[in-house]
Coordinates of C-alpha atoms in Angstrom, one line a residue:
M1 CA 99.2 37.7 73.7
T2 CA 99.7 40.2 76.6
Y3 CA 99.6 39.5 80.3
Y4 CA 96.2 41.3 80.5
N5 CA 94.8 39.1 77.6
I6 CA 95.8 36.0 79.5
F7 CA 94.3 37.4 82.7
F8 CA 90.9 38.3 81.2
N9 CA 90.6 35.1 79.1
N10 CA 91.4 33.1 82.3
M11 CA 88.7 34.9 84.2
R12 CA 86.1 34.3 81.5
R13 CA 87.1 30.7 81.0
N14 CA 86.9 29.9 84.7
F15 CA 83.7 31.7 85.5
K16 CA 81.7 28.5 85.3
N17 CA 83.9 27.1 88.1
Y18 CA 83.3 30.2 90.2
Y19 CA 79.6 30.7 90.2
I20 CA 78.7 28.4 93.1
Y21 CA 81.6 29.9 95.1
L22 CA 80.4 33.4 94.1
M23 CA 76.8 32.6 95.1
S24 CA 77.8 31.3 98.5
T25 CA 80.2 34.2 99.1
I26 CA 77.5 36.7 98.1
F27 CA 75.0 35.1 100.5
S28 CA 77.6 35.3 103.3
V29 CA 77.9 39.0 102.6
V30 CA 74.1 39.4 102.5
V31 CA 73.7 37.7 105.8
Y32 CA 76.4 39.7 107.6
Y33 CA 75.2 43.0 106.1
L34 CA 71.6 42.2 107.2
F35 CA 72.7 41.6 110.8
A36 CA 74.9 44.7 110.7
S37 CA 72.0 46.8 109.3
I38 CA 69.6 45.4 111.9
K39 CA 72.1 46.1 114.6
Y40 CA 72.4 49.8 113.5
N41 CA 68.7 50.2 112.7
P42 CA 67.3 52.9 115.1
Q43 CA 63.8 51.3 115.0
V44 CA 65.1 47.9 116.1
T45 CA 67.4 49.4 118.7
G46 CA 64.4 51.4 120.0
V47 CA 62.4 48.3 120.5
V48 CA 65.0 46.1 122.2
E49 CA 67.1 48.8 124.0
S50 CA 66.0 47.4 127.4
N51 CA 67.3 43.9 126.6
T52 CA 71.0 43.8 127.2
N53 CA 71.3 40.3 125.5
I54 CA 70.4 41.6 122.1
S55 CA 73.6 43.5 121.1
A56 CA 75.7 40.6 122.5
L57 CA 73.7 38.1 120.4
F58 CA 74.1 40.1 117.2
G59 CA 77.8 40.5 117.8
F60 CA 78.2 36.8 118.5
T61 CA 76.3 35.9 115.4
G62 CA 78.2 38.3 113.2
G63 CA 81.4 36.8 114.5
I64 CA 80.3 33.3 113.7
V65 CA 79.3 34.3 110.1
L66 CA 82.7 36.0 109.6
L67 CA 84.6 33.0 111.1
F68 CA 82.8 30.5 108.8
A69 CA 83.2 32.9 105.8
L70 CA 86.9 33.0 106.5
I71 CA 87.1 29.2 106.7
F72 CA 85.0 28.7 103.6
I73 CA 86.7 31.4 101.5
G74 CA 90.1 30.1 102.5
Y75 CA 89.1 26.5 101.6
S76 CA 87.6 27.6 98.3
N77 CA 90.8 29.5 97.4
S78 CA 92.9 26.4 98.2
F79 CA 90.5 24.3 96.1
F80 CA 90.9 26.6 93.1
V81 CA 94.7 26.7 93.4
R82 CA 94.9 22.9 93.5
K83 CA 92.5 22.6 90.6
R84 CA 94.5 25.0 88.4
K85 CA 98.0 23.7 89.2
K86 CA 98.5 22.5 85.6
E87 CA 97.4 25.9 84.3
I88 CA 99.9 27.6 86.7
A89 CA 102.6 25.2 85.5
L90 CA 102.0 26.2 81.9
Y91 CA 102.3 29.8 82.8
S92 CA 105.6 29.0 84.4
L93 CA 106.8 27.2 81.2
M94 CA 105.8 30.2 79.2
G95 CA 108.2 32.3 81.2
M96 CA 105.7 33.9 83.6
K97 CA 107.3 34.4 87.0
K98 CA 105.5 33.1 90.1
K99 CA 105.2 36.6 91.4
R100 CA 103.1 37.6 88.3
V101 CA 101.0 34.4 88.6
V102 CA 100.3 35.2 92.2
N103 CA 99.4 38.8 91.2
M104 CA 97.0 37.5 88.6
L105 CA 95.3 35.2 91.2
F106 CA 95.3 38.0 93.7
I107 CA 93.6 40.3 91.3
E108 CA 91.0 37.6 90.5
N109 CA 90.3 37.3 94.3
I110 CA 89.9 41.0 94.6
I111 CA 87.5 41.2 91.6
I112 CA 85.5 38.3 93.1
A113 CA 85.5 40.2 96.5
V114 CA 84.3 43.4 94.9
I115 CA 81.6 41.7 92.9
S116 CA 80.5 39.8 96.1
L117 CA 80.5 43.0 98.2
I118 CA 78.6 45.1 95.6
L119 CA 75.9 42.4 94.9
G120 CA 75.8 41.3 98.6
I121 CA 75.3 44.8 100.0
A122 CA 72.8 45.7 97.2
L123 CA 70.8 42.6 97.9
G124 CA 71.1 43.1 101.6
T125 CA 69.8 46.6 101.2
M126 CA 66.9 45.5 99.1
F127 CA 65.8 42.8 101.6
S128 CA 66.7 44.6 104.8
K129 CA 63.3 46.2 105.2
L130 CA 61.6 42.8 104.7
F131 CA 63.7 41.1 107.3
I132 CA 63.4 44.0 109.8
M133 CA 59.6 43.7 109.4
A134 CA 59.8 40.0 109.9
L135 CA 62.0 40.4 113.0
L136 CA 59.7 43.1 114.5
R137 CA 56.7 40.8 113.8
M138 CA 58.4 38.0 115.7
L139 CA 58.9 40.6 118.5
N140 CA 55.2 41.5 118.3
H141 CA 55.8 45.1 117.2
M142 CA 53.6 46.0 114.2
I143 CA 55.1 49.4 113.2
Y144 CA 56.0 51.0 109.8
V145 CA 59.5 50.2 108.8
E146 CA 61.4 52.8 106.8
F147 CA 63.6 51.8 103.8
T148 CA 67.1 52.8 104.7
F149 CA 70.7 52.2 103.6
S150 CA 73.0 51.7 106.5
M151 CA 76.4 53.2 105.9
E152 CA 77.8 51.8 109.1
A153 CA 76.8 48.3 108.2
A154 CA 78.3 48.7 104.7
K155 CA 81.6 49.9 106.1
D156 CA 81.8 47.0 108.5
T157 CA 80.9 44.5 105.8
V158 CA 83.5 45.9 103.3
L159 CA 86.2 46.1 106.0
F160 CA 85.8 42.5 107.3
F161 CA 85.3 40.8 104.0
M162 CA 88.2 42.5 102.3
I163 CA 90.4 41.4 105.2
I164 CA 89.1 37.8 104.7
F165 CA 89.8 37.9 101.0
V166 CA 93.3 39.4 101.5
V167 CA 94.1 36.7 104.1
A168 CA 92.9 34.0 101.6
S169 CA 95.0 35.4 98.8
I170 CA 98.1 35.5 101.0
N171 CA 97.5 31.8 101.8
S172 CA 97.3 31.0 98.1
Y173 CA 100.6 32.8 97.5
R174 CA 102.2 30.8 100.2
V175 CA 100.9 27.5 98.7
I176 CA 102.1 28.4 95.1
K177 CA 105.5 29.6 96.3
K178 CA 106.3 26.3 98.0
I179 CA 105.3 24.1 95.1
Q180 CA 107.9 22.9 92.5
L181 CA 107.1 22.8 88.8
I182 CA 107.1 19.0 88.6
E183 CA 104.6 18.9 91.4
L184 CA 102.2 21.2 89.5
F185 CA 102.1 18.9 86.5
S186 CA 101.6 15.8 88.7
A187 CA 99.1 17.4 91.1
S188 CA 96.0 15.8 89.6
K189 CA 97.3 12.2 89.5
R190 CA 96.0 10.0 92.2
N191 CA 97.6 6.8 93.5
E192 CA 94.6 4.6 94.2
K193 CA 95.6 1.8 96.5
P194 CA 93.4 -1.2 97.2
F195 CA 91.2 -1.2 100.3
R196 CA 92.8 -2.1 103.6
T197 CA 89.7 -2.6 105.7
R198 CA 89.8 -2.9 109.4
P199 CA 86.5 -4.6 110.5
L200 CA 87.4 -4.4 114.2
I201 CA 87.8 -0.6 114.1
A202 CA 84.6 -0.4 112.0
I203 CA 82.6 -2.3 114.6
I204 CA 84.1 -0.3 117.5
S205 CA 83.1 2.9 115.6
F206 CA 79.6 1.7 115.3
I207 CA 79.5 0.8 119.0
L208 CA 80.8 4.2 119.9
V209 CA 78.0 6.0 118.1
A210 CA 75.4 3.6 119.5
F211 CA 76.7 4.1 123.0
G212 CA 76.6 7.9 122.5
Y213 CA 72.9 7.6 121.3
W214 CA 72.0 5.6 124.4
L215 CA 73.8 7.9 126.8
S216 CA 72.1 11.0 125.2
Q217 CA 68.7 9.6 126.3
N218 CA 69.8 8.5 129.7
M219 CA 72.2 11.3 130.8
F220 CA 69.9 13.3 133.1
N221 CA 71.4 12.9 136.5
G222 CA 73.9 14.6 138.7
L223 CA 76.6 14.0 136.1
L224 CA 74.8 15.8 133.3
L225 CA 77.7 18.0 132.1
I226 CA 80.1 15.0 132.1
N227 CA 77.6 12.9 130.3
M228 CA 77.2 15.6 127.6
L229 CA 80.9 15.7 127.0
V230 CA 81.1 11.9 126.8
V231 CA 78.2 11.9 124.3
L232 CA 80.0 14.5 122.1
M233 CA 83.3 12.6 122.2
T234 CA 81.9 9.2 121.4
V235 CA 79.5 10.4 118.7
I236 CA 82.2 12.5 116.9
L237 CA 84.9 9.8 117.2
G238 CA 82.4 7.1 116.1
T239 CA 81.3 9.2 113.1
Y240 CA 84.8 9.6 111.8
G241 CA 85.4 5.9 112.3
L242 CA 82.2 5.1 110.5
F243 CA 83.2 7.1 107.4
I244 CA 86.8 6.1 107.4
F245 CA 86.5 2.4 108.3
F246 CA 82.9 1.2 108.4
L247 CA 81.8 2.5 104.9
E248 CA 84.8 1.0 103.3
F249 CA 84.1 -2.3 105.1
F250 CA 80.5 -2.1 104.0
T251 CA 81.5 -1.4 100.3
K252 CA 83.8 -4.5 100.4
V253 CA 80.9 -6.6 101.7
L254 CA 78.8 -5.4 98.8
K255 CA 81.5 -6.4 96.3
R256 CA 81.4 -9.9 97.7
R257 CA 77.7 -10.3 96.9
K258 CA 78.4 -11.2 93.3
K259 CA 74.8 -11.5 92.3
M260 CA 74.1 -7.9 93.2
Y261 CA 77.5 -6.6 92.3
Y262 CA 77.4 -7.7 88.7
K263 CA 73.8 -6.6 88.1
G264 CA 73.3 -3.7 85.7
N265 CA 75.8 -0.9 86.2
N266 CA 76.3 -1.7 89.9
L267 CA 79.8 -2.8 89.3
L268 CA 80.8 0.6 88.0
A269 CA 78.8 2.6 90.7
I270 CA 80.0 0.5 93.7
S271 CA 83.7 0.4 92.6
N272 CA 83.9 4.2 92.0
T273 CA 81.9 5.0 95.1
G274 CA 84.3 2.9 97.2
Y275 CA 87.3 4.9 96.1
R276 CA 85.4 8.2 96.5
I277 CA 84.4 7.3 100.1
R278 CA 88.0 6.5 100.9
N279 CA 89.3 9.7 99.4
H280 CA 86.7 11.9 101.0
S281 CA 85.9 10.0 104.2
V282 CA 87.2 12.8 106.5
T283 CA 85.4 15.5 104.6
L284 CA 82.1 13.5 104.6
A285 CA 82.4 12.8 108.3
T286 CA 83.0 16.5 108.9
I287 CA 80.0 17.5 106.8
A288 CA 77.9 15.0 108.7
I289 CA 78.9 16.5 112.0
L290 CA 78.4 20.0 110.7
S291 CA 75.0 19.1 109.4
A292 CA 74.0 17.6 112.8
T293 CA 75.3 20.7 114.6
T294 CA 73.4 23.0 112.2
I295 CA 70.1 21.1 112.4
T296 CA 70.4 20.7 116.2
A297 CA 71.2 24.4 116.8
L298 CA 68.4 25.6 114.5
G299 CA 66.0 23.1 115.8
M300 CA 66.7 24.0 119.4
A301 CA 66.4 27.8 118.8
Y302 CA 63.2 27.5 116.8
S303 CA 61.7 25.0 119.2
V304 CA 62.3 27.2 122.2
Y305 CA 60.6 30.1 120.4
Y306 CA 57.8 28.0 119.2
D307 CA 57.2 26.3 122.6
F308 CA 57.3 29.6 124.4
N309 CA 54.6 31.1 122.3
Q310 CA 52.5 27.9 122.5
T311 CA 52.6 27.8 126.3
T312 CA 52.3 31.6 127.0
E313 CA 48.9 31.3 128.5
A314 CA 50.0 28.6 130.9
N315 CA 53.2 30.4 132.0
Y316 CA 51.7 34.0 132.1
P317 CA 48.3 33.6 133.7
F318 CA 47.3 37.3 134.3
T319 CA 47.8 40.6 132.6
Y320 CA 48.6 42.5 135.9
V321 CA 49.7 41.0 139.2
Y322 CA 50.7 42.9 142.3
G323 CA 50.8 42.4 146.1
Y324 CA 47.4 43.2 147.7
K325 CA 47.4 46.6 149.3
G326 CA 43.8 47.0 150.2
D327 CA 40.4 47.4 148.5
A328 CA 40.8 51.1 147.9
L329 CA 43.8 50.6 145.6
D330 CA 42.2 47.7 143.8
K331 CA 39.1 50.0 143.1
E332 CA 41.3 52.7 141.6
V333 CA 43.0 50.1 139.3
M334 CA 39.7 48.6 138.3
E335 CA 38.4 52.1 137.3
L336 CA 41.5 52.6 135.1
V337 CA 41.0 49.2 133.4
K338 CA 37.2 49.7 132.8
N339 CA 37.8 53.2 131.4
S340 CA 40.6 52.1 129.1
K341 CA 40.1 52.1 125.3
E342 CA 43.1 49.7 124.8
A343 CA 41.7 46.6 126.7
V344 CA 38.6 45.0 128.1
L345 CA 38.4 43.5 131.5
I346 CA 38.0 39.7 131.5
G347 CA 38.1 39.1 135.2
S348 CA 40.0 39.9 138.4
M349 CA 40.4 38.2 141.8
K350 CA 42.3 38.3 145.1
M351 CA 44.5 35.2 145.4
S352 CA 46.0 34.1 148.7
R353 CA 48.6 31.5 149.3
A354 CA 50.4 30.1 152.3
E355 CA 53.9 28.7 152.7
I356 CA 54.5 25.3 154.3
V357 CA 57.0 22.4 154.2
A358 CA 56.0 19.2 152.4
A359 CA 57.6 15.9 151.5
Y360 CA 56.4 13.3 149.0
I361 CA 55.9 9.8 150.4
G362 CA 56.3 7.1 147.7
K363 CA 57.0 3.4 147.7
D364 CA 60.4 3.6 146.1
D365 CA 61.5 7.1 147.1
P366 CA 61.5 8.1 143.4
K367 CA 63.5 10.8 141.9
F368 CA 62.0 13.6 139.9
G369 CA 63.3 15.9 137.2
N370 CA 66.4 15.6 135.1
L371 CA 69.0 16.7 137.7
G372 CA 68.5 14.0 140.3
L373 CA 66.6 16.1 143.0
R374 CA 64.1 14.2 145.2
L375 CA 60.6 15.1 146.2
S376 CA 61.1 13.1 149.4
D377 CA 63.3 15.9 150.7
K378 CA 61.4 18.4 152.9
L379 CA 60.9 21.3 150.5
F380 CA 59.0 24.6 150.7
Y381 CA 55.7 24.7 148.8
H382 CA 52.8 27.1 148.5
V383 CA 49.3 25.9 149.3
L384 CA 46.3 27.3 147.6
S385 CA 42.6 26.8 148.2
N386 CA 40.5 24.7 145.8
S387 CA 38.0 27.5 145.3
Q388 CA 40.6 30.1 144.4
Y389 CA 42.2 27.6 142.0
N390 CA 38.8 27.0 140.2
E391 CA 38.0 30.7 140.1
S392 CA 41.4 31.4 138.4
M393 CA 40.7 28.6 135.9
T394 CA 37.4 30.3 135.0
I395 CA 39.0 33.7 134.4
R396 CA 41.8 32.0 132.3
N397 CA 39.2 30.1 130.2
M398 CA 40.6 26.8 131.5
V399 CA 37.4 25.4 133.1
N400 CA 38.3 21.8 132.0
D401 CA 41.2 22.0 134.5
Q402 CA 38.9 22.7 137.5
I403 CA 38.8 20.1 140.2
S404 CA 36.9 19.2 143.4
L405 CA 39.1 18.1 146.3
A406 CA 38.2 16.3 149.5
E407 CA 40.1 17.1 152.7
D408 CA 42.5 14.2 152.1
E409 CA 43.2 15.1 148.5
C410 CA 45.4 17.6 146.6
L411 CA 46.5 18.8 143.2
L412 CA 50.1 19.4 142.4
V413 CA 50.7 22.4 140.1
Y414 CA 54.2 23.4 139.0
T415 CA 56.1 25.6 136.5
S416 CA 59.3 23.7 135.8
F417 CA 60.4 25.0 132.4
G418 CA 61.0 21.3 131.7
L419 CA 63.6 20.7 134.4
D420 CA 61.2 18.8 136.6
D421 CA 58.6 16.2 135.8
Y422 CA 56.0 15.3 138.5
D423 CA 53.7 13.1 136.5
Y424 CA 54.8 10.0 138.3
T425 CA 53.5 11.3 141.6
K426 CA 49.8 10.8 140.7
G427 CA 48.3 8.6 143.3
G428 CA 51.1 9.3 145.7
V429 CA 50.9 11.1 149.0
F430 CA 52.2 14.5 150.3
E431 CA 52.9 15.0 154.0
L432 CA 52.1 18.6 154.7
N433 CA 54.0 20.0 157.6
L434 CA 53.8 23.3 159.5
N435 CA 56.8 24.1 161.7
F436 CA 57.4 20.3 161.8
N437 CA 54.5 19.9 164.3
H438 CA 51.1 19.9 162.5
K439 CA 51.2 17.1 159.9
R440 CA 48.5 16.0 157.4
K441 CA 48.7 13.5 154.6
V442 CA 46.9 14.3 151.3
K443 CA 46.7 12.1 148.2
I444 CA 47.9 13.6 144.9
M445 CA 44.9 13.3 142.5
D446 CA 46.5 14.9 139.5
T447 CA 49.4 17.2 138.4
K448 CA 49.3 20.3 136.2
E449 CA 52.2 22.2 134.6
K450 CA 51.3 25.8 134.6
A451 CA 51.7 29.1 136.6
L452 CA 49.0 30.0 139.1
I453 CA 49.8 33.5 140.1
Y454 CA 52.8 34.4 138.0
S455 CA 55.6 32.3 136.6
R456 CA 58.3 34.1 138.7
Y457 CA 56.5 33.8 142.1
S458 CA 56.6 30.1 142.8
S459 CA 57.4 27.0 140.9
K460 CA 55.4 24.5 143.0
Y461 CA 51.8 24.8 144.4
I462 CA 49.7 22.3 146.3
V463 CA 46.0 23.0 145.8
V464 CA 44.1 21.7 148.8
N465 CA 40.5 21.7 150.1
D466 CA 39.3 25.1 151.4
A467 CA 39.0 23.8 155.0
V468 CA 42.6 22.5 154.9
F469 CA 43.9 25.8 153.5
Q470 CA 42.1 27.9 156.2
E471 CA 43.3 25.5 158.9
Y472 CA 47.0 26.1 158.0
V473 CA 46.5 29.9 157.7
R474 CA 44.8 29.9 161.1
L475 CA 47.7 27.9 162.6
G476 CA 50.2 30.6 161.5
A477 CA 51.4 29.6 158.0
D478 CA 53.1 32.5 156.3
A479 CA 50.4 33.9 153.9
A480 CA 50.5 36.5 151.2
S481 CA 47.8 37.9 148.9
Y482 CA 47.9 39.2 145.4
T483 CA 45.5 41.1 143.1
C484 CA 45.3 39.4 139.7
I485 CA 43.7 41.0 136.7
K486 CA 43.1 39.5 133.2
T487 CA 42.3 41.7 130.2
T488 CA 42.2 41.5 126.4
N489 CA 44.9 42.9 124.1
Q490 CA 47.7 42.1 126.6
L491 CA 50.4 42.9 124.1
T492 CA 49.0 46.3 122.8
S493 CA 47.9 48.0 126.0
Q494 CA 51.1 49.8 126.9
Q495 CA 49.5 53.1 128.0
L496 CA 47.2 51.2 130.4
A497 CA 50.2 49.4 131.8
Q498 CA 52.0 52.8 132.4
D499 CA 48.9 54.3 134.1
I500 CA 48.6 51.3 136.4
R501 CA 52.3 51.4 137.2
H502 CA 51.9 55.0 138.4
L503 CA 49.3 53.9 140.9
I504 CA 51.0 50.8 142.3
P505 CA 53.6 51.4 145.0
E506 CA 57.1 49.8 144.5
D507 CA 56.8 47.4 147.4
A508 CA 53.7 45.8 145.7
Q509 CA 56.1 44.6 142.9
L510 CA 53.7 45.0 139.9
K511 CA 54.2 42.4 137.2
V512 CA 53.0 43.3 133.7
Y513 CA 52.3 40.6 131.1
Y514 CA 53.4 42.8 128.2
E515 CA 56.8 43.7 129.8
D516 CA 57.9 40.3 131.0
Y517 CA 56.5 38.4 128.0
S518 CA 58.2 40.9 125.6
F519 CA 61.6 40.6 127.3
V520 CA 61.6 36.8 127.1
N521 CA 60.1 36.7 123.6
Q522 CA 62.7 39.2 122.3
T523 CA 65.5 36.9 123.4
Y524 CA 63.9 33.7 121.9
A525 CA 62.8 35.4 118.7
L526 CA 66.2 36.9 118.1
L527 CA 67.8 33.6 118.9
A528 CA 65.6 31.8 116.3
F529 CA 66.2 34.6 113.8
T530 CA 70.0 34.5 114.1
A531 CA 70.1 30.7 114.2
F532 CA 68.2 30.6 110.9
F533 CA 70.6 32.7 108.9
T534 CA 73.7 31.3 110.5
S535 CA 72.4 27.8 109.6
I536 CA 71.8 28.8 106.0
V537 CA 75.4 30.1 105.8
F538 CA 76.7 26.8 107.3
L539 CA 74.5 24.8 104.8
L540 CA 75.6 26.7 101.8
S541 CA 79.2 26.4 102.8
T542 CA 79.1 22.7 103.4
G543 CA 77.2 22.1 100.2
S544 CA 79.7 24.1 98.3
I545 CA 82.6 22.1 99.7
I546 CA 81.1 18.8 98.5
Y547 CA 80.4 20.4 95.1
F548 CA 83.9 21.6 94.7
K549 CA 85.4 18.3 95.6
L550 CA 83.3 16.2 93.3
I551 CA 83.5 18.6 90.4
T552 CA 87.3 18.5 90.7
E553 CA 87.1 14.7 90.4
A554 CA 84.9 15.0 87.3
N555 CA 87.8 16.5 85.4
E556 CA 90.1 13.8 86.6
E557 CA 87.6 11.0 85.9
K558 CA 86.8 12.2 82.4
E559 CA 89.4 9.9 80.8
R560 CA 88.0 6.8 82.6
F561 CA 84.4 7.5 81.4
T562 CA 85.7 8.1 77.9
I563 CA 87.2 4.6 77.9
L564 CA 83.9 3.2 79.1
K565 CA 82.1 4.9 76.3
K566 CA 84.6 3.4 73.8
I567 CA 84.1 -0.1 75.0
G568 CA 80.3 0.2 74.6
V569 CA 78.9 1.5 77.9
S570 CA 75.9 3.7 77.0
K571 CA 75.4 7.3 78.1
Q572 CA 72.3 6.2 80.0
D573 CA 74.3 3.7 82.0
I574 CA 77.0 6.3 82.7
T575 CA 74.3 8.8 83.7
W576 CA 72.7 6.4 86.1
S577 CA 76.1 5.5 87.5
I578 CA 76.9 9.1 88.1
K579 CA 73.6 9.7 89.8
K580 CA 74.0 6.7 92.1
Q581 CA 77.6 7.8 93.1
M582 CA 76.7 11.4 93.7
L583 CA 73.5 10.4 95.6
L584 CA 75.5 8.2 98.0
M585 CA 78.1 10.9 98.5
F586 CA 75.4 13.5 99.4
I587 CA 72.9 11.4 101.2
V588 CA 75.1 9.4 103.6
P589 CA 76.4 12.6 105.4
L590 CA 72.8 14.0 105.4
I591 CA 71.3 10.8 106.9
V592 CA 74.0 10.6 109.6
G593 CA 73.5 14.3 110.4
L594 CA 69.8 13.9 110.6
V595 CA 70.0 10.8 112.9
H596 CA 72.6 12.6 115.1
S597 CA 70.4 15.7 115.4
S598 CA 67.3 13.5 116.1
F599 CA 68.8 12.0 119.2
A600 CA 70.3 15.4 120.3
L601 CA 66.9 17.2 119.9
N602 CA 65.1 14.4 121.6
A603 CA 67.4 14.8 124.6
F604 CA 66.8 18.5 124.4
S605 CA 63.0 17.8 124.5
T606 CA 63.4 15.6 127.5
L607 CA 65.5 18.2 129.3
L608 CA 63.1 21.2 128.7
D609 CA 59.9 19.3 128.1
A610 CA 59.4 21.5 125.0
Q611 CA 56.9 21.0 122.1
I612 CA 59.5 20.4 119.4
L613 CA 57.9 18.0 116.8
M614 CA 56.6 20.7 114.5
P615 CA 59.6 23.0 114.5
V616 CA 62.0 20.1 114.2
M617 CA 60.2 18.6 111.2
I618 CA 60.2 22.0 109.5
T619 CA 63.9 22.4 110.2
M620 CA 64.9 19.0 108.9
V621 CA 62.7 19.1 105.8
G622 CA 63.9 22.7 105.0
Y623 CA 67.6 21.7 105.5
S624 CA 67.2 18.6 103.4
V625 CA 65.5 20.4 100.5
I626 CA 68.3 23.1 100.2
Y627 CA 70.9 20.4 100.7
F628 CA 69.4 18.3 97.9
M629 CA 69.6 21.3 95.5
Y630 CA 73.4 21.0 95.7
Y631 CA 73.0 17.3 94.7
V632 CA 71.0 18.3 91.6
L633 CA 73.6 21.1 90.7
T634 CA 76.5 18.7 91.2
V635 CA 75.0 15.9 89.1
N636 CA 74.1 18.2 86.2
Y637 CA 77.5 19.8 86.0
Y638 CA 79.3 16.5 86.5
K639 CA 77.4 15.0 83.6
K640 CA 78.3 17.9 81.4
I641 CA 82.0 17.4 82.1
I642 CA 81.9 13.6 81.7
L643 CA 79.6 13.4 78.6
K644 CA 81.1 16.5 76.9

């Protein structure tokens, strides 16, 4: 048998061990090629050319995908080298030099790289149009997308992934070169020592995680950044402690419950699971933390995008807003709007506001927001008349939010982007102050979180009775007026927006719904888009790592299960034992990751006051479904090895 016969027989025989690795590698190539092709696509760059954050976001995401691909491919190569140490030892006994063995493994890696690149780029090209269409739809651009092959993206993908595979191959060579022949034959033997549980450390680990959870929900004060670091440290350290010490301690407790331990095949399942947890505790803890990070990052990105689109009407009240420059200019603008074929006028109004100083008067001098600021401090606010507020609510189709105020009453309206929360002020009192001389106290009847003129103009408004508003204007409060126009088809009337911009002088500071909404939406949509694919790469890689570890054990455990079959244990009992063991190995990191991410996302919701329930549920369910697929694949292949 020649060297080439050995090489090709080896490739064919080991293909069943490679296919999960190959699938994950191909998907990594697909994801990177998709991002590269989107980055180089002229239609996408034409849409987002004004947003400087986009290229940086794509570059950062591509770098993350490559970094994780390097770690994953390097780990997978190390796994295959360890798994095939006996095979390598036999080659050495047959007289094959280590250099030739290394060359054989290097060629295998290059073949896998070529297959991954060809299939990955082909699949990426096939699906690139679909994903570019999806991205443009998220960006609210409904245009025809051409089917193209990006040579620049293909070059980048081939270059970076070939470097990754070569680096992984060099690392494999380094590992093989250092190992002696006797080590290769004894590589698969494990010295399983009895448990040495440390209940005290297990309890401390549990307390660390619990403290991290508590602090994550109570960290919003002047020490926010320090609190976040403490939460990360305590939860991460506690997680490793839980897997290394607490789960072993818990397994030992189960063994002491004789009635349950000796029931059915629990003895076999619990005993083997205990050793598995000890052998893979660090890996399982790492996967739990990676799962929590992935779910949290994806949930946050998707939640921000979802919440932004759900609250658009509240944050962007009018289609066009500009500083009032006289009735003549307003008349010209109205003529343009009425004659436009792109949009229909819903309503328009002149809105005036005045600037004053105000302080909240409460019983306990309460704090507001998540950063420790106080309403009792004398802060600048804008006051708006009750009639103007109600008129704007009519134009915006929010008549249920209209209110009637007496001279000693007010409504607090704010746009906080979640950083502030004024709900507790209902029933409190504002002391309105003009030049620290003319003071008036008004009771806060209600609070509303929305923009009144435009989200960038002011974050806090106090709506007062018309007579009170006119009084402060008459006494010299700094007042300003704005022309506010609301139309239909706010996202598709680009020509009308351009025509109005030509009319409005620069000092009027025209704000256009389409332009400002599109800029922010682009950032959030691309953030959600990139987070989705990056998370999938993380998920496939972590799932593959568990798969590789457990399948390696299947070959080592085969003799034990053979003995069990010989002493009368049925295949059904063995199958149930395998399912229970595999389920515990998969589900414990998943549950820990889900719980970690739940607390993190709840803290995120508190910080930004975002609507996250729906996007978070979709994220967690989707992640769990894909993760569970790896469990099914692992159980099926594990059974084939054991029951063969």
